[in-house]
Coordinates of C-alpha atoms in Angstrom, one line a residue:
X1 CA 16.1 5.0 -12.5
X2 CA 13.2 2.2 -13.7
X3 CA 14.7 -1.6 -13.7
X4 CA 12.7 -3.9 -16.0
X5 CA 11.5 -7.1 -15.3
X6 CA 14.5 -9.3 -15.4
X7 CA 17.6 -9.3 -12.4
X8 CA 19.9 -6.4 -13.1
X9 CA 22.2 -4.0 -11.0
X10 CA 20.9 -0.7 -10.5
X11 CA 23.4 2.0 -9.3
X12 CA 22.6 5.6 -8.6
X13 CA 25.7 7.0 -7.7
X14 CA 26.1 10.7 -6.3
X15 CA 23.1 12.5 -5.3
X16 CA 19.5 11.9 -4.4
X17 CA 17.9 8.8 -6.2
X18 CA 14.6 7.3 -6.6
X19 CA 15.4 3.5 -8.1
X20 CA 12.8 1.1 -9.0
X21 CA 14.1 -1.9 -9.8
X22 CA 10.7 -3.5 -11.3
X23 CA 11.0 -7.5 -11.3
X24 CA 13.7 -9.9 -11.1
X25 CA 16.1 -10.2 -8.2
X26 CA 17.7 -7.2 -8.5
X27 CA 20.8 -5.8 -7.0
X28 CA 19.9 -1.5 -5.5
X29 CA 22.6 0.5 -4.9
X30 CA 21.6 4.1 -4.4
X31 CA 25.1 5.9 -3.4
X32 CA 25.7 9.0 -1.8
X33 CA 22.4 11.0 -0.9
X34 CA 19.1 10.1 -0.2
X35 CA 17.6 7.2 -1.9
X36 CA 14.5 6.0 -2.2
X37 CA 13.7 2.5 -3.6
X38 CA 10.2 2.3 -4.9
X39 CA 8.1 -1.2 -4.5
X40 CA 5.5 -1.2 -6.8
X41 CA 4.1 -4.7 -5.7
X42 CA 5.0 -7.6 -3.5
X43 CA 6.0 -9.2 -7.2
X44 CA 9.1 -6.5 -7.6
X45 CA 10.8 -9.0 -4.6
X46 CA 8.2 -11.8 -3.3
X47 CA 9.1 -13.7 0.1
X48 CA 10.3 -16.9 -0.3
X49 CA 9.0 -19.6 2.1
X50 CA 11.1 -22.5 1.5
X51 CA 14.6 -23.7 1.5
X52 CA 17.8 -21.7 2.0
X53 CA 18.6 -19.3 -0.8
X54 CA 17.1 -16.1 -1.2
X55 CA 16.0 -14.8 -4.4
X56 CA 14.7 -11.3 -3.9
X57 CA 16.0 -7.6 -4.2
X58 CA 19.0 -6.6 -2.3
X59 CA 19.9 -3.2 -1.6
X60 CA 23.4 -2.8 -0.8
X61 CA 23.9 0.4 0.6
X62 CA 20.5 1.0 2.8
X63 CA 21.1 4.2 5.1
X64 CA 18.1 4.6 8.0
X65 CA 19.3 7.7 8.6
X66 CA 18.3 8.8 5.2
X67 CA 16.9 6.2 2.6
X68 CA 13.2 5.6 2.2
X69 CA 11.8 2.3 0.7
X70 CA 8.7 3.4 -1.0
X71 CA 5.9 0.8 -1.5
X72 CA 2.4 0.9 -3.2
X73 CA 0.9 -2.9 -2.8
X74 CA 2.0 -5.7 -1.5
X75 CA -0.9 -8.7 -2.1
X76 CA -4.3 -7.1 -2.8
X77 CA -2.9 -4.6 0.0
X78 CA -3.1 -0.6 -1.8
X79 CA -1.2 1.4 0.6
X80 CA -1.8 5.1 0.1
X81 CA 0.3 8.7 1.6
X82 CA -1.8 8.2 5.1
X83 CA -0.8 4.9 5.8
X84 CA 1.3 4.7 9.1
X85 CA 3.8 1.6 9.7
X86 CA 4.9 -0.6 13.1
X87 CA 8.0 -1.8 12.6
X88 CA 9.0 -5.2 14.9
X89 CA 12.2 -6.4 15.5
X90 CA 13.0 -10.4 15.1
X91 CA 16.6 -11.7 15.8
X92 CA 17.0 -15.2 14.6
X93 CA 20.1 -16.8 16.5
X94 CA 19.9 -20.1 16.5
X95 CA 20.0 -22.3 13.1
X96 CA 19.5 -24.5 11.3
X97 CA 17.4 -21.5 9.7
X98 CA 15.1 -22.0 6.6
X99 CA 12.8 -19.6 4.9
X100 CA 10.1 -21.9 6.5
X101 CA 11.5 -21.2 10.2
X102 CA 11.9 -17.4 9.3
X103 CA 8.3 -17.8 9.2
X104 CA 7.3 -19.5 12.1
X105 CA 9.7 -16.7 13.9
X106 CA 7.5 -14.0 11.8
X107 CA 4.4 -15.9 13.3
X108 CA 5.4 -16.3 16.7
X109 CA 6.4 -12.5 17.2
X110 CA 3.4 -11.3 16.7
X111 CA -0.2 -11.8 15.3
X112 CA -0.5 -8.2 13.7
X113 CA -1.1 -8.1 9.9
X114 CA -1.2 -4.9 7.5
X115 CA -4.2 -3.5 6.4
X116 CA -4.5 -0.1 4.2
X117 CA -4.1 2.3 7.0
X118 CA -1.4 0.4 8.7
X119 CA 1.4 -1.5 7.3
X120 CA 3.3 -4.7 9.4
X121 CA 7.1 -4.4 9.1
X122 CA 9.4 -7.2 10.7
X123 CA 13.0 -5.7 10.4
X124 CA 15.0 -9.6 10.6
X125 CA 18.4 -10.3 11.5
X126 CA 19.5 -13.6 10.9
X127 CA 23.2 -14.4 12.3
X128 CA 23.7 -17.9 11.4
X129 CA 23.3 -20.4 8.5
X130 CA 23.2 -20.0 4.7
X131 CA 20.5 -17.2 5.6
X132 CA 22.6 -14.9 8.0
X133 CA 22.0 -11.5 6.9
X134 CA 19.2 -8.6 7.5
X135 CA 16.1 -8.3 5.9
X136 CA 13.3 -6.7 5.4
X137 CA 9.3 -7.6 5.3
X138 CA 6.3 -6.4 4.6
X139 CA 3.1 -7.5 5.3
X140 CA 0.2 -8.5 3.3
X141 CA -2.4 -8.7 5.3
X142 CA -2.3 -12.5 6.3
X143 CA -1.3 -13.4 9.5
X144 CA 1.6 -15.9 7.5
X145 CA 4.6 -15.3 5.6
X146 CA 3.8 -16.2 2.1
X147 CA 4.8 -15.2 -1.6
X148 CA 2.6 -12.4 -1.3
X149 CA 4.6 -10.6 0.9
X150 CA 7.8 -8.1 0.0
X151 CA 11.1 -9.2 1.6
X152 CA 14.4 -7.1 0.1
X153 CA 17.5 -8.2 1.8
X154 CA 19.9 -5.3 3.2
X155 CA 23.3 -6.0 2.4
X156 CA 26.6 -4.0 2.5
X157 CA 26.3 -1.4 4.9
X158 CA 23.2 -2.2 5.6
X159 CA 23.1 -3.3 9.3
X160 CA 21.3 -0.6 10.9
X161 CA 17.9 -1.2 12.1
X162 CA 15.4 0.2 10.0
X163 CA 12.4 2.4 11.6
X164 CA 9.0 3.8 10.6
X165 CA 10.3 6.4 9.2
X166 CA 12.1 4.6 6.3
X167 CA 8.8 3.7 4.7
X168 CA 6.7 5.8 2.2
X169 CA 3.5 5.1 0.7
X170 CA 1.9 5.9 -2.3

């Protein structure tokens, strides 16, 4: 299932599905069955660094036991089948929380950036403000959060940490 470039609601249903939801904030449901959600750049659901109100993808129904996000850039970052992921955990607890904090938390935790053999993960939990909610980012290869960056926002079900095993690369 291919999105276009424009916000839309993309549900699978039963079964395996790969859903791409292209640009546009776009709302991923995959269903029963594993789902992979394919990332084709950081421009399908660019991190915001600013303000209070996210505008990426969500995906509403994220399983770590068996859905994949599947990414091929992200910034001038071409990730191919070999590259391996770290994954780091940030809890954000304390408000008032901003995209702009969210990235001085992504700062602080650690100095380790992607590169074409490895990609940079932070699985975030926020759990207060307009914000609260779990995310997901990927690195671009600069040791910042910026636009360049992919961040999808797991909703729903969603709360599970994620692990390096929920990333493909292509």
């Amino acid at each position: 299932m291919i999105g276009a470039a424009t916000a839309e609601s993309l549900n699978g249903g039963l079964g395996n599905d790969t859903i791409t939801g292209g640009g546009g904030a776009d709302t991923l449901t995959g269903g029963v069955g594993s789902d992979q959600f394919v990332y084709t750049a950081d421009t399908d659901s660019p991190a915001v660094i600013a303000g209070t109100t996210f505008s990426g993808d969500r995906i509403t129904d994220f399983d770590s036991s068996v859905d994949k996000i599947s990414i091929d850039k992200v910034g001038a970052i071409d990730f191919n089948l070999s590259t391996t992921v770290t994954v780091t955990a940030l809890n954000i607890t304390t408000g008032p929380v901003t995209f702009a904090a969210v990235a001085s938390a992504v700062l602080a935790a650690t100095p380790a950036v992607s590169s074409a053999s490895t990609a940079q993960v932070y699985d975030i939990t926020i759990t207060t403000g307009p914000l609260a909610g779990h995310y997901v980012l990927v690195n671009d290869g600069v040791a910042a959060m910026a636009t360049t960056d992919l961040l999808v926002q797991l909703t729903g079900s969603s709360s599970a940490a994620v692990n390096a095993g929920n990333f493909a690369f292509f």
